[in-house]
Structures are given as C-alpha cells and as structure tokens.
Coordinates of C-alpha atoms and ligand atoms in Angstrom, one line a residue:
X1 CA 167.0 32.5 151.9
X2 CA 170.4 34.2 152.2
X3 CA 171.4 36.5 150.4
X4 CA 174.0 35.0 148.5
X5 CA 171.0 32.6 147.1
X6 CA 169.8 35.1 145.1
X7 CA 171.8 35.0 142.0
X8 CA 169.8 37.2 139.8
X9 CA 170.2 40.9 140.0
X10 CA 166.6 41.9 140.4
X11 CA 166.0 39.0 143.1
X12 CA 169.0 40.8 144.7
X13 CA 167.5 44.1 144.8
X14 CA 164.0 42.9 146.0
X15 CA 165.5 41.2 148.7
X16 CA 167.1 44.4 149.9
X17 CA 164.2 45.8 149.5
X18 CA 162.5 43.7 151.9
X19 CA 165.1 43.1 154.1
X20 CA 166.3 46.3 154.6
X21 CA 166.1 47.2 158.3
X22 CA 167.0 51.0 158.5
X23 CA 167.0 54.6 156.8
X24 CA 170.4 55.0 155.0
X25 CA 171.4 58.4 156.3
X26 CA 169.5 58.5 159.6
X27 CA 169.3 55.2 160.4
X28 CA 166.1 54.9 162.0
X29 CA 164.3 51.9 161.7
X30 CA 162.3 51.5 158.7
X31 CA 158.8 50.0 159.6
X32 CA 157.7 47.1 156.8
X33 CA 156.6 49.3 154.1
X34 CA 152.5 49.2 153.4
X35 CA 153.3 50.0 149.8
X36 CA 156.2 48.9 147.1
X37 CA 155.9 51.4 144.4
X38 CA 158.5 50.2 141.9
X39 CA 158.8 54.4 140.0
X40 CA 160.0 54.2 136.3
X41 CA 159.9 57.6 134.5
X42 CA 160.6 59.4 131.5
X43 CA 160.5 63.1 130.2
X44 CA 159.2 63.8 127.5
X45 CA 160.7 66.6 125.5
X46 CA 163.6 64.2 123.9
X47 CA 164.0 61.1 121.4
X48 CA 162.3 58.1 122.3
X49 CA 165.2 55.4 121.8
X50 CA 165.3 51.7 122.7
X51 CA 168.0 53.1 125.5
X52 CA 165.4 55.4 126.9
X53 CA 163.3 51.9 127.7
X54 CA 166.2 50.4 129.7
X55 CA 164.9 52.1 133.0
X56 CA 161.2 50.6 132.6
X57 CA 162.1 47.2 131.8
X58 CA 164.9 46.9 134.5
X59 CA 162.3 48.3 137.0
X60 CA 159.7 46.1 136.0
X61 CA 162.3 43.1 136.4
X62 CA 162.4 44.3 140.2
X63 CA 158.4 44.8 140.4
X64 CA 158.4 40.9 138.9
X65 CA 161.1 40.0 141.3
X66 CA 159.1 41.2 144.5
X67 CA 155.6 39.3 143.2
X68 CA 157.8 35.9 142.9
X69 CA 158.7 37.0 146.7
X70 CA 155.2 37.4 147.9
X71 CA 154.7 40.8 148.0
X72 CA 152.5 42.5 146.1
X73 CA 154.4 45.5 144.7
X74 CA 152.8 48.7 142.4
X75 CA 154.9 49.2 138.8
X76 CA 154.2 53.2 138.1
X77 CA 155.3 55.5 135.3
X78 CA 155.8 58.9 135.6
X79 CA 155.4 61.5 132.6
X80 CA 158.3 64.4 133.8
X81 CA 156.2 66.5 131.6
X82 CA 156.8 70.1 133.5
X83 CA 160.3 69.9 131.7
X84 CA 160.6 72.6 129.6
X85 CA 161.2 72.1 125.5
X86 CA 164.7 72.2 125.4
X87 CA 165.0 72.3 121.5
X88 CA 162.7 71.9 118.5
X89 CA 162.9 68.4 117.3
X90 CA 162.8 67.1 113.4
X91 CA 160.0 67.4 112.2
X92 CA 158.3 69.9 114.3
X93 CA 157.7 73.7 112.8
X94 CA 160.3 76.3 113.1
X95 CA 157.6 78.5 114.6
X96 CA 157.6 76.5 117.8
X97 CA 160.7 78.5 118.8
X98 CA 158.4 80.6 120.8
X99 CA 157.4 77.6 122.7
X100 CA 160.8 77.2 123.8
X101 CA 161.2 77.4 127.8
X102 CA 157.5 76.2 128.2
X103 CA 156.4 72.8 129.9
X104 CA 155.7 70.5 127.0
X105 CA 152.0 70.3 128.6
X106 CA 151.5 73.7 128.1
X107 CA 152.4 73.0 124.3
X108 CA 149.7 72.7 121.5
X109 CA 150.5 68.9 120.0
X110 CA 152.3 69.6 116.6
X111 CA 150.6 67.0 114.5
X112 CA 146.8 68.6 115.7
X113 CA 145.8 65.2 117.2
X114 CA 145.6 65.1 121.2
X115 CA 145.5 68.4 123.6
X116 CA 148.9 69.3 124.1
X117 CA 152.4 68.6 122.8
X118 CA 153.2 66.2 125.7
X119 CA 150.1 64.4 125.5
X120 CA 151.0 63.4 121.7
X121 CA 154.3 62.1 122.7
X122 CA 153.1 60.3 125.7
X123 CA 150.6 58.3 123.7
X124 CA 153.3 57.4 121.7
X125 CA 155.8 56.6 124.7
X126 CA 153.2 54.1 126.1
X127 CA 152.5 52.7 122.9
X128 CA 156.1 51.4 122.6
X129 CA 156.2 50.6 126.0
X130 CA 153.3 48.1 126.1
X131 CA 155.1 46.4 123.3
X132 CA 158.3 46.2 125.6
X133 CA 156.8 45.5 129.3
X134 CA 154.3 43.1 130.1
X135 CA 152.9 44.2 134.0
X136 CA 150.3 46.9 133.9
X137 CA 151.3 50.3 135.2
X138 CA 149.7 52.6 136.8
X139 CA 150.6 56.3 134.6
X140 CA 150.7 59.9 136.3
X141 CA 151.4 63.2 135.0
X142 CA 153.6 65.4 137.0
X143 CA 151.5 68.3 135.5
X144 CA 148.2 67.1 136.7
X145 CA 149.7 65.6 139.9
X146 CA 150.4 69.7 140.7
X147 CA 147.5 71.2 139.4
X148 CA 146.0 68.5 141.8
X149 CA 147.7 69.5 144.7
X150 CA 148.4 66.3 145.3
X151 CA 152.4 67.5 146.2
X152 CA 151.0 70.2 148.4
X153 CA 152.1 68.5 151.4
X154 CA 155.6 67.8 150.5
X155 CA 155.7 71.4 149.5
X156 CA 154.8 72.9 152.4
X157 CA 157.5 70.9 154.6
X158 CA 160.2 71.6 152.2
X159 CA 159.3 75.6 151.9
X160 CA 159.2 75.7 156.3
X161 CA 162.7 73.6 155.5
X162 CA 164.7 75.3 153.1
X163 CA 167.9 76.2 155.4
X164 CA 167.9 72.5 155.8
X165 CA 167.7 71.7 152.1
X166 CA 170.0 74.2 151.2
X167 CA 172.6 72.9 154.4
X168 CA 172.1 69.3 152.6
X169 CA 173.4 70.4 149.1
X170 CA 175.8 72.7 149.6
X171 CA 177.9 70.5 151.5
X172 CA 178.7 69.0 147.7
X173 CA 178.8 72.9 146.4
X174 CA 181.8 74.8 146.0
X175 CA 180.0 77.7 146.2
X176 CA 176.7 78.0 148.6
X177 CA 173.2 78.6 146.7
X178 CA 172.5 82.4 147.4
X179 CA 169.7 83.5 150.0
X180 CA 167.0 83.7 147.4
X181 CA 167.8 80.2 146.5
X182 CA 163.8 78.0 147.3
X183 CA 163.2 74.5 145.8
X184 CA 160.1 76.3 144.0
X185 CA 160.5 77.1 140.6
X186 CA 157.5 79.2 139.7
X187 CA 156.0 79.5 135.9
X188 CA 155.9 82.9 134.6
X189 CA 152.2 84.2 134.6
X190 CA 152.3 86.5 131.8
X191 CA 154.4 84.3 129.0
X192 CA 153.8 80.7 131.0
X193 CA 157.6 79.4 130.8
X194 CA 159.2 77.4 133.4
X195 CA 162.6 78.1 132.7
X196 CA 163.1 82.0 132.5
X197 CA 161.0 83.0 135.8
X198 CA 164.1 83.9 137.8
X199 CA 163.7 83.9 141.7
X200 CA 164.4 86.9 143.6
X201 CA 163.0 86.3 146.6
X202 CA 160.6 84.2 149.3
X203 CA 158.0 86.3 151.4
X204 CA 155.6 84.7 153.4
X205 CA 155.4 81.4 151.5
X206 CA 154.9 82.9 147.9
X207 CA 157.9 83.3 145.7
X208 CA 159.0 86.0 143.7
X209 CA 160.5 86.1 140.3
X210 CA 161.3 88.2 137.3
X211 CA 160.7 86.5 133.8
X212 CA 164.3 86.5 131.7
X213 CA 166.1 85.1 129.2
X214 CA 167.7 81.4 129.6
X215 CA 170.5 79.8 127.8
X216 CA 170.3 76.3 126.8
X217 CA 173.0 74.3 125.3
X218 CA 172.1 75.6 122.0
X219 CA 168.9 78.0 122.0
X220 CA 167.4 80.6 124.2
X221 CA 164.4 80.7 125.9
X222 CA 163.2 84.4 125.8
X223 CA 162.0 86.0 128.9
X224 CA 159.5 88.4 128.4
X225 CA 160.6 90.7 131.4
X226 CA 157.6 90.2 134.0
X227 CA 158.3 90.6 137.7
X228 CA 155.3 88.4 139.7
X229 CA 154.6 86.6 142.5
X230 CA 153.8 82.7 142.8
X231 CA 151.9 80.7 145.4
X232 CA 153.2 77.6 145.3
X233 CA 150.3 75.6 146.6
X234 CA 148.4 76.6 143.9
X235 CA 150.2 74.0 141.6
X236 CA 151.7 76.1 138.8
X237 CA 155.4 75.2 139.0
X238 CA 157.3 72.9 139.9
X239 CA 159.7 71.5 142.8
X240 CA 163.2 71.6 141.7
X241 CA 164.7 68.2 140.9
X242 CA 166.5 67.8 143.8
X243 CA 163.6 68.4 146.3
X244 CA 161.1 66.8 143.6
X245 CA 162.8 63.5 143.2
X246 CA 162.6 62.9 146.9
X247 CA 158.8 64.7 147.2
X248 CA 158.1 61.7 144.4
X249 CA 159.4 59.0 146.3
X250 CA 157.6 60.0 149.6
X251 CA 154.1 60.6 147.5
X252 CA 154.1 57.2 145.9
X253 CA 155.8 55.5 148.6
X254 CA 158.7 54.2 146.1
X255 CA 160.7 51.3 147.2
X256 CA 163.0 51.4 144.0
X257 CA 164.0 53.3 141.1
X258 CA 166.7 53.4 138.2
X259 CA 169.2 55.7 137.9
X260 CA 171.8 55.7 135.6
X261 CA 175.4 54.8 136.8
X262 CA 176.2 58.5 136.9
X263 CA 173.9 58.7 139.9
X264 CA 176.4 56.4 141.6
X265 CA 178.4 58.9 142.5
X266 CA 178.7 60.7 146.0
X267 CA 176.7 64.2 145.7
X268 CA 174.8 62.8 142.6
X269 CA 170.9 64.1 142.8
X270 CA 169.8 60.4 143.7
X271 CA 171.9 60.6 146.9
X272 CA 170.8 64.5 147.6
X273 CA 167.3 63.3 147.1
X274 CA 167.9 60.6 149.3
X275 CA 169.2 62.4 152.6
X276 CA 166.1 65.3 151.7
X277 CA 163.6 62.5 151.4
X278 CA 165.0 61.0 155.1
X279 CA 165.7 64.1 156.9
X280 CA 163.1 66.7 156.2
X281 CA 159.8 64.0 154.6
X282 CA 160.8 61.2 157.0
X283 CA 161.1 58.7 154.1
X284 CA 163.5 56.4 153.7
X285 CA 165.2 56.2 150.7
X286 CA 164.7 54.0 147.8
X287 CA 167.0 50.9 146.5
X288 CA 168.4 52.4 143.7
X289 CA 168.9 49.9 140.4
X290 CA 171.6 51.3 139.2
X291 CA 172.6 50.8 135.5
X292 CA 175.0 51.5 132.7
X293 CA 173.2 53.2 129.2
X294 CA 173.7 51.4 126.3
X295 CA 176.3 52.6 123.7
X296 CA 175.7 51.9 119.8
X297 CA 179.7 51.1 118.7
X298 CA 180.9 52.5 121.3
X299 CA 178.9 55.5 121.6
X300 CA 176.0 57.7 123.4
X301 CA 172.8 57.6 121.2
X302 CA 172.4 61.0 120.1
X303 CA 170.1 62.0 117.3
X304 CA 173.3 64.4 116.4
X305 CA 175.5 61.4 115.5
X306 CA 172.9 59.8 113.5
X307 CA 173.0 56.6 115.5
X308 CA 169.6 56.1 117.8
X309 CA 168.1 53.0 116.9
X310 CA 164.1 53.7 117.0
X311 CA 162.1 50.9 119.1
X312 CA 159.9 50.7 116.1
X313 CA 163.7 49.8 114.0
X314 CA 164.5 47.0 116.7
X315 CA 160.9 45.7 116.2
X316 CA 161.2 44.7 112.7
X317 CA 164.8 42.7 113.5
X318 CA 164.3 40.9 116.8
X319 CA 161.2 40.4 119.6
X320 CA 161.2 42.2 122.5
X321 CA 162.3 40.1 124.6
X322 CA 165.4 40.3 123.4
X323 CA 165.6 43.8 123.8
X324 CA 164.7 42.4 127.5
X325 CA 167.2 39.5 127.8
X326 CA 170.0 42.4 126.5
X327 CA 169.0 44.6 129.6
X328 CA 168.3 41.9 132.0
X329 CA 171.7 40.5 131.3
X330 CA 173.9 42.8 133.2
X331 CA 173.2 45.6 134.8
X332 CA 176.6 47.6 135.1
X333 CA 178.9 45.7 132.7
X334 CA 176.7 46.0 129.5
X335 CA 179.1 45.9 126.3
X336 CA 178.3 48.5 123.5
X337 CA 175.7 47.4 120.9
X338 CA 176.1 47.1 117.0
X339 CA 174.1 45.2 114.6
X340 CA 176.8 42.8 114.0
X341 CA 176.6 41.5 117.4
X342 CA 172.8 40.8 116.5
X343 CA 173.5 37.0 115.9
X344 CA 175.7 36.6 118.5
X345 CA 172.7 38.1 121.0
X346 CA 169.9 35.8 119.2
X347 CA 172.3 32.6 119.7
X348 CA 172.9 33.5 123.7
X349 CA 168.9 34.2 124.0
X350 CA 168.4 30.9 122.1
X351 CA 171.4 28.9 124.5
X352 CA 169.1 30.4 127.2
X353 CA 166.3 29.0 126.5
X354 CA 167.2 25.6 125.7
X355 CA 168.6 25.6 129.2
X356 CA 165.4 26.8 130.7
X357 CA 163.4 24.2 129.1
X358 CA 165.8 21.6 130.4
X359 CA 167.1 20.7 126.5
X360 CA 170.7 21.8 127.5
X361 CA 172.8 21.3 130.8
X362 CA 175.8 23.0 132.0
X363 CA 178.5 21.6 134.9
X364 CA 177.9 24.8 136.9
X365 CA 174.4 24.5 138.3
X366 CA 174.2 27.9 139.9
X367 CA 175.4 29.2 136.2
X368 CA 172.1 27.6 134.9
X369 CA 169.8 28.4 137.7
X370 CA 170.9 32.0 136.9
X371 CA 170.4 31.5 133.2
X372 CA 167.2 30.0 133.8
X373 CA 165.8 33.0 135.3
X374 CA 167.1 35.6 133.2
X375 CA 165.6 33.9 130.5
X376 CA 162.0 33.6 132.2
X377 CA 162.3 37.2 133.3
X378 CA 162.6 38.7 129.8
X379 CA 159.5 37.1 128.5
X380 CA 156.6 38.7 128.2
X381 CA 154.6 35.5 128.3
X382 CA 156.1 32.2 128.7
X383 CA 155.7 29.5 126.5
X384 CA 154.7 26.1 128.1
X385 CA 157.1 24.5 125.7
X386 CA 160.3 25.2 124.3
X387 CA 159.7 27.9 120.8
X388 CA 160.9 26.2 117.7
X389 CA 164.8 27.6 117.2
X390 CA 166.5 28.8 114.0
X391 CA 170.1 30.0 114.6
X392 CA 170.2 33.5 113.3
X393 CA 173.0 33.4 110.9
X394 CA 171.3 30.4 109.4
X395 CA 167.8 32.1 109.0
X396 CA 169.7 35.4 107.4
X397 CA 170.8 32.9 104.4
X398 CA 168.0 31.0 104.1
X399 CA 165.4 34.1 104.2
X400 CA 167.7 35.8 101.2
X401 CA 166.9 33.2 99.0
X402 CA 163.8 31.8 99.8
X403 CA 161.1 34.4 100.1
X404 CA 158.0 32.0 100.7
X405 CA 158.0 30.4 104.0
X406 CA 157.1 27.1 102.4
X407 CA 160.4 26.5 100.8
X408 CA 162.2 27.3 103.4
X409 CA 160.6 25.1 105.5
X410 CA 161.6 22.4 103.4
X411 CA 165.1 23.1 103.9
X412 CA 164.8 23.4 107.5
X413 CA 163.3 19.9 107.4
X414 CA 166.7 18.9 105.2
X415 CA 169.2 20.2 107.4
X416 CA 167.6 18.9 110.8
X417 CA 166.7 22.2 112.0
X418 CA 162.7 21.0 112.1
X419 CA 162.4 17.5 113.6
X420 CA 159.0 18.1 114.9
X421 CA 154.9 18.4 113.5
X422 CA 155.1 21.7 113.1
X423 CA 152.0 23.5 115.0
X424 CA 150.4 26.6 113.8
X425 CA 152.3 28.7 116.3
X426 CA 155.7 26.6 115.0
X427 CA 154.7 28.4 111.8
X428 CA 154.2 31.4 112.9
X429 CA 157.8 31.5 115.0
X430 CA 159.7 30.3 111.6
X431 CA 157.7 33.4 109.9
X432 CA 158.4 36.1 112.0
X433 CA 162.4 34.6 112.9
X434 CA 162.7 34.7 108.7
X435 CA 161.1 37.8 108.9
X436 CA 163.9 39.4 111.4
X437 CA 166.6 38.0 110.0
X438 CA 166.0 38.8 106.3
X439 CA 165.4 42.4 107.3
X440 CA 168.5 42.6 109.4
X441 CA 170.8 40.9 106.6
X442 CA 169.2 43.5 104.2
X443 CA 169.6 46.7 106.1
X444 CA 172.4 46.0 108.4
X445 CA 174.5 43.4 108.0
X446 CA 177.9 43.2 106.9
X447 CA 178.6 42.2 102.9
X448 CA 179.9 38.5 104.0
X449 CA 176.0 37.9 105.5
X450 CA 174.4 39.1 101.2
X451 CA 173.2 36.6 99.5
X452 CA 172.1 36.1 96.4
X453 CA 172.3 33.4 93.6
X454 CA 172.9 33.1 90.2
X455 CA 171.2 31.0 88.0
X456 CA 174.3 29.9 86.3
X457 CA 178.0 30.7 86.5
X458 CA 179.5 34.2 86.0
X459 CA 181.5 34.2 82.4
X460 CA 183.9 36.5 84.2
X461 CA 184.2 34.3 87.1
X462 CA 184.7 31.3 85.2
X463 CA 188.1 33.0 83.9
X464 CA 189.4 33.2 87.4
X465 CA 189.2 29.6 88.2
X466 CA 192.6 27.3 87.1
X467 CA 191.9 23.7 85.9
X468 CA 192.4 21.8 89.0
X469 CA 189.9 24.2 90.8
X470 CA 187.2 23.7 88.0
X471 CA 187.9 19.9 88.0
X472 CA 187.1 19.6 91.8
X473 CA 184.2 21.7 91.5
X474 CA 182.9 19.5 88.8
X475 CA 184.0 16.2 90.7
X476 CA 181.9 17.8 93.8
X477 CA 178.5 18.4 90.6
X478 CA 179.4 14.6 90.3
X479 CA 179.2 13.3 93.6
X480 CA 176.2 15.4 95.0
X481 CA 174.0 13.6 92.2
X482 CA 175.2 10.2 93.3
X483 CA 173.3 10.0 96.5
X484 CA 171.0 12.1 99.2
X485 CA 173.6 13.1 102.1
X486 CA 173.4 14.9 105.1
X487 CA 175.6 17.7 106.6
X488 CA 178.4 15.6 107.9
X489 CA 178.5 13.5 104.9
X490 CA 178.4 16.6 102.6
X491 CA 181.3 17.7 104.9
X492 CA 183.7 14.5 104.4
X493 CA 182.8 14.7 101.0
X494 CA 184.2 18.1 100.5
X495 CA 187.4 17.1 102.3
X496 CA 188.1 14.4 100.4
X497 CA 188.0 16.4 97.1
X498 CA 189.8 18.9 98.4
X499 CA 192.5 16.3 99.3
X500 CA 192.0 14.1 96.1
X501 CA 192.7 17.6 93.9
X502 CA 195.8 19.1 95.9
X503 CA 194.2 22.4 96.2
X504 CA 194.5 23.9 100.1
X505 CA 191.5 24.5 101.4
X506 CA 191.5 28.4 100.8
X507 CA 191.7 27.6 97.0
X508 CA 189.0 25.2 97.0
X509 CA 186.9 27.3 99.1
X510 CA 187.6 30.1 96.8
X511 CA 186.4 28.7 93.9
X512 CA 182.9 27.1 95.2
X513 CA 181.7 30.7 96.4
X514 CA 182.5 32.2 93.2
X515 CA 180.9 29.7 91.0
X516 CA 177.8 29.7 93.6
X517 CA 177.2 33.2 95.3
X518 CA 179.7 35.2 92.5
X519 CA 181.7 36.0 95.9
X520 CA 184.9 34.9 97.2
X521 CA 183.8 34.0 100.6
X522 CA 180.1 33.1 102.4
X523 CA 178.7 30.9 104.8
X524 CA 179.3 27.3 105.8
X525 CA 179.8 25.9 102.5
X526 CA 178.4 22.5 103.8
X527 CA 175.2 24.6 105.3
X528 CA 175.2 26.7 101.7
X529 CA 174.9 23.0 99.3
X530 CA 172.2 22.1 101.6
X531 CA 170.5 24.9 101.8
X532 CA 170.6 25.7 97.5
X533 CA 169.6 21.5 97.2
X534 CA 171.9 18.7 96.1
X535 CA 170.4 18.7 92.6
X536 CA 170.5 22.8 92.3
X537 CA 174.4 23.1 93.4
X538 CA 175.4 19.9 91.1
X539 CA 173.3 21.8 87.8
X540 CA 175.0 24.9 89.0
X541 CA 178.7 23.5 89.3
X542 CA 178.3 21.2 85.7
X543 CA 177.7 24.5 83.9
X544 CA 181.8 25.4 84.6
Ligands
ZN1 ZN1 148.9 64.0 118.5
ZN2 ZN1 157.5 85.5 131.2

C-alpha cells in the first residue's frame, strides 16, 4: 500500500514504522527491527486524570495498528517511579514533608496497604488503565529495572561518552553544562533523596556529590549536607532524562512513543534523546506520536484550578470507549473538552458506529473508510452487531423522569427508538446509556437539560398564561385524547394550533413548558408529549 492509503493516524504511523529505511540523524541504514516495543509511560508522583491516559491509549492504537499489519509488536508500560515527590498531595499527611526529594519507591505507601508509596499508586494506575486499554502490557519499574542492572550497559557507554552527550545538548544551550556536568544522578546514601545529591565531580567512573537543598516550584527538598561517592553500576540512581529516555528506547528496543506536542519542537528532550540514542547507543530513534493534551474549557487540568476530571468521574457518564474515540479522533487538532459537549461526542460516536455497521452511508467513501476505523479502533471489544442506540440528549430526559428501566423502555418502544426483540445485552446497553445520561444531566448539565414534572399545573404559573395561550393548550388536552399519534403527527398537530390560535410560536412554546416542566423552555416539545404519554400531557393540560 502507499502511503497515502492509510487514512487513519495510527495506520500512518505503523507504516513509518515499518517502512522507515534509515536512522534520522545519522542516516545509516536501519536493519528490519527484531522487536516493536510500542513504550507508554507514566510517573507516578502526580494526579491521575483521564488526560494522563491519552498517551497509553494513542500508543496502544499504534501497537493495534502494527498487529492489523502483520507484525507482531510488544505494548509496554513504564512506571517513572525514581522521580522524586515533588509535593504532598490531598489527602496524604503533612508529615510526609520529610519524604520530599525521595523516589516515590523509596516512600512508605500512605494508606499502609502495599510496600511503598509508588507501589500503592501504581496499583491504582493500572487499575484504571485495564478499564481504558484492552491489549495486555507488559509493566516495568524503572526502580527495579536499576537495581537490576539491567541499564548497566547503556550506562557504561554513556559515562566513557559524556563530552559527546554534553557536545549534543549544548548546541540548544545558551550557556554550556559545567565540567562536572555527568548524565548520573546519584541518590544520597545517608538521607536517600534523588534530588538534593549535587554533583561535583567524576573520578574513575564513580560520581561525586554533596547532599543540598533543592527548590521546587513550591517546597524544598532538604539536603542533609553529606559529601559521598556513587558507583553508578550499582543501580542507585538514576540516568538523567535526557540520556534515560534514549537508554529506554535502546533497552526495550522501542519503535514508538508519545510525546506531547511540546516535544515537537527543535531542541525538545524527544529530539536530544533521539540524536543520543543514534550517536552514542547506535539506535535509531523512535516514531514519535505526537499529540496535543486535552484542555477542560479551555484549560490545562490542574488539581489547582479545581478542574481534573477523575477516570473514575468519566466512568459513571460515558464507556471508555468514548474516552477512546475522543483520543483516537485527532491527534493534534483536539478541541477543548466540557461537559456540555458530552452529547454532541455521544451523537458523533453513535454516527460512527452506524457507519461501521453499514446502517448509514456517506458520498465520500474515503471519509467512511476512515470513520469506520476509528470507530473499530476505540473498542475494546467489538460487537458482532450494531449496540442498540439512544441519542444522548433523549436518554438525559427520559432517565429524569423515569427511574425504572421498564418504563422507559416503553417509551423508547413509543417513539421508535426500539424497533427490535430486545436481547438481554439490549437491556443491559439501555441500562447502563440511562444510567450515564441521568448522572450527567444531574451533576453536569446545564439547567435547559433538568427535568422534572409536576403532577398538576403551578397556581403561580397558571397566572402568567393570557386566554388565547390557555385556550391552545387546552385545544392541544383535546386533541391528544382523540387518537394515538406519532411524532410527526404530534408535530403537525402542534402547528396547526399554533396557527389556528394566532399565537407565534415563542408564545405558544412558552406556555406548554410552563404548564408541563414549570419552565419557560425544554426539549423538543413533540419528543417531551411523547415521552410524558398522550393521556398524561392531556390530564396535565385540562387542569389549566
Ligand atoms: Zn496501598
Ligand atoms: Zn542527603
């Protein structure tokens, strides 16, 4: 195939992956790789935030990608757990101040239940993760992976080579790293911090440092003062990023990684790593996917503004795989996310699908073949036939007011949304999409999504309506008894009262969402009289 006949991004990207002929900065040739090592990663010492899974599930859209070309690629996750804590998050004790400048492994786990600190949140990491990915990965801890040895090799060359690494990097620096820069950066043996140890100098492969104080953004790390002496092949320390993102990528044999777009940049560590990784490991440098983070109304996610949305939060709203489909959808032109847009997302998904089961066409074929396979790459297991549909919107109202799935069944069989048998897994899809929806209209949604119905007209209501509005409303009691009608007959139906009573529209409008919802605007009024019952909206409308 040529190029141009992959339409989807991740096709793209395995493609180049396979295709690719040379090293990017040396241009050697590149021999067909024995490995593809798809690398997603995460450190641990943050928020875990449905943005923070956008790496993992665009990598494993590449690792799916290269299996539907033949290969047979390796999906791994890294734990960055030698990062230091930066902060103490909520709900951990004040007294973990002393822990700050440590590796979170190194941590005791706050809540008493695993070995360390990282080990607690990495069980809860891959937890969420299972619920958002379906391949298996294969999990390493960049911890053990020292302790090991297992980076001893990359080490060594990168120790015998650090005029080269340091050539390679300062040619983006204004000012050159000093003499007693080394890409080891040793923990302190008397306190056991990563951040304070301080290097002064490299003699005869082991690294000195003296233990002191480091600023972060808003806390300290306390150094306790010791001057020591490190053997880096003895595993306690760690490379520094730019010298340990490349020693990853030569150790796993990583074909392709995320990066966010700020990685695009000339200079940017991804590049860096990439010319270290080509001229001193004599690896070529991954594919990067890069991507742009998701903003919530506009903004970063930031535990500070109050805005992260929790994967556990997204759960009870929507599946995962629309979390997926979201990500999936574009990689670099992603529009910022707010609850609002919800429906409109559940109504593309569900466009989506219809097109993938062959229920819908569009003129541009390309378009659909492209739809089709976005679609089947944000599942986590496909269907063999197409999952019932509710539009969103439509299941918001209906969940409000009905809270037993029964009944609203029964609607859903009234307004054409059911045609079908309904099978048990039928059921179970109307459940859960009533479930979402009625969660989303009760904790996020804007006032115009509330429902809620009186029995009978408001008194003070009532006194708002003029006599030609009540009569129409009456005249529409009337003529809903008269005989059962569907949507497009309830819809000329309202028309021609509202042309028979020379009210406009507005007025007419006006009046039928106070009388029904004690509101002066709602849904559909057509989908709203179906979805209340003929009889229930005329009993409701003679009480005027
Ligand atoms: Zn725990
Ligand atoms: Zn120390």
């Amino acid at each position: 195939m040529r190029k141009s006949d992959f339409l989807f991004w991740a096709d793209r990207i395995a493609n180049d992956i396979s295709e690719r002929k040379s090293f990017h900065f040396i241009g050697k040739p590149i021999q067909k790789p024995k490995k593809y090592t798809i690398k997603t990663s995460a450190s641990l010492s943050g928020v875990l935030h449905i943005g923070r899974l956008s790496d993992t599930i665009r990598g494993e859209s590449v690792y799916k990608a290269l299996l539907d070309q033949g290969k047979k690629p390796e999906f791994i996750w890294v734990a960055e757990d030698m990062d230091p804590l930066r902060k103490i998050p909520k709900g951990v004790p004040e007294s973990y101040s002393k822990f700050i400048g440590m590796p979170v492994t190194d941590i005791p786990d706050p809540e008493g239940c695993h070995d360390s600190y990282a080990e607690h949140y990495m069980s809860e990491y891959i937890h969420v993760m299972k619920e958002f990915v379906s391949s298996d990965m294969k999990i390493f801890s960049m911890r053990k992976e020292y302790k090991k040895g297992n980076f001893n090799p990359y080490i060594k060359i990168l120790l015998e080579n650090t005029e080269k690494l340091k050539e390679i990097q300062n040619k983006y620096r204004s000012k050159p790293l000093p003499d007693t820069w080394s890409p080891w950066q040793p923990i302190c043996e008397n306190c056991g911090k990563i951040i304070t140890p301080r290097v002064t100098g490299v003699r005869d492969g082991l690294v000195c440092y003296k233990c002191m104080d480091y600023r972060f953004e808003k806390t300290i790390a306390k150094g306790c003062g010791h001057e020591g002496v490190n053997n880096p092949l003895e595993g306690n320390g760690k490379l520094v990023w730019k010298s340990e993102w490349a020693s990853q990528w030569a150790r796993w044999e990583v074909v392709s990684e995320g990066a966010g777009k700020e990685y695009q940049v000339p200079g940017s560590a991804f590049w860096i790593n990439g010319e270290i990784a080509e001229k001193i490991l004599g690896f070529p440098m991954p594919v990067p996917i890069f991507y742009e983070h998701l903003m919530i109304n506009g903004e970063k996610m930031s535990a500070s503004k109050g805005n992260v949305v929790y994967p556990a939060e997204w759960l009870k709203v929507a599946p995962p795989e629309l979390l997926r489909f979201m990500y999936n959808k574009k990689l670099m032109k992603m529009r910022s996310f707010s609850w609002d847009y919800l429906p409109n997302l559940y109504d593309d998904y569900n466009n989506h699908e219809k097109i993938y089961y062959g229920v819908a066409h569009i003129k541009n074929k390309k378009e659909e073949l492209h739809m089709k396979r976005l679609y089947e790459i944000s599942q986590l297991k496909l269907s063999s036939s197409m999952p019932l549909q509710i539009p969103f919107d439509f299941a918001a109202m209906l969940s409000q007011i009905f809270q037993e799935h029964e009944k609203a069944i029964e609607v859903l069989r009234r307004t054409g949304h059911i045609k079908r048998k309904l099978s048990k897994k039928d059921i179970e899809r109307i459940k859960s999409m009533l479930g979402y929806a009625r969660n989303w209209a009760l904790t996020y949604a804007q006032e115009k999504y509330r429902i809620s119905l009186p029995e009978k007209p408001q008194e003070e209501t009532l006194k708002e309506l003029s006599e030609p509005q009540r009569s129409a409303l009456k005249q529409l009691g009337k003529r809903l008894r008269e005989k059962s009608m569907d949507e497009k007959e309830i819809y000329s139906l309202l028309w021609d009262i509202i042309k028979s009573s020379g009210l406009s529209a507005p007025e007419f409008f006006e009046a039928a969402y106070l009388v029904l919802l004690n509101k002066r605007s709602g849904p559909r009024l057509t989908t709203l009289i179906l979805v209340i019952g003929q009889e229930k909206t005329a009993r409701i409308l003679e009480q005027i």
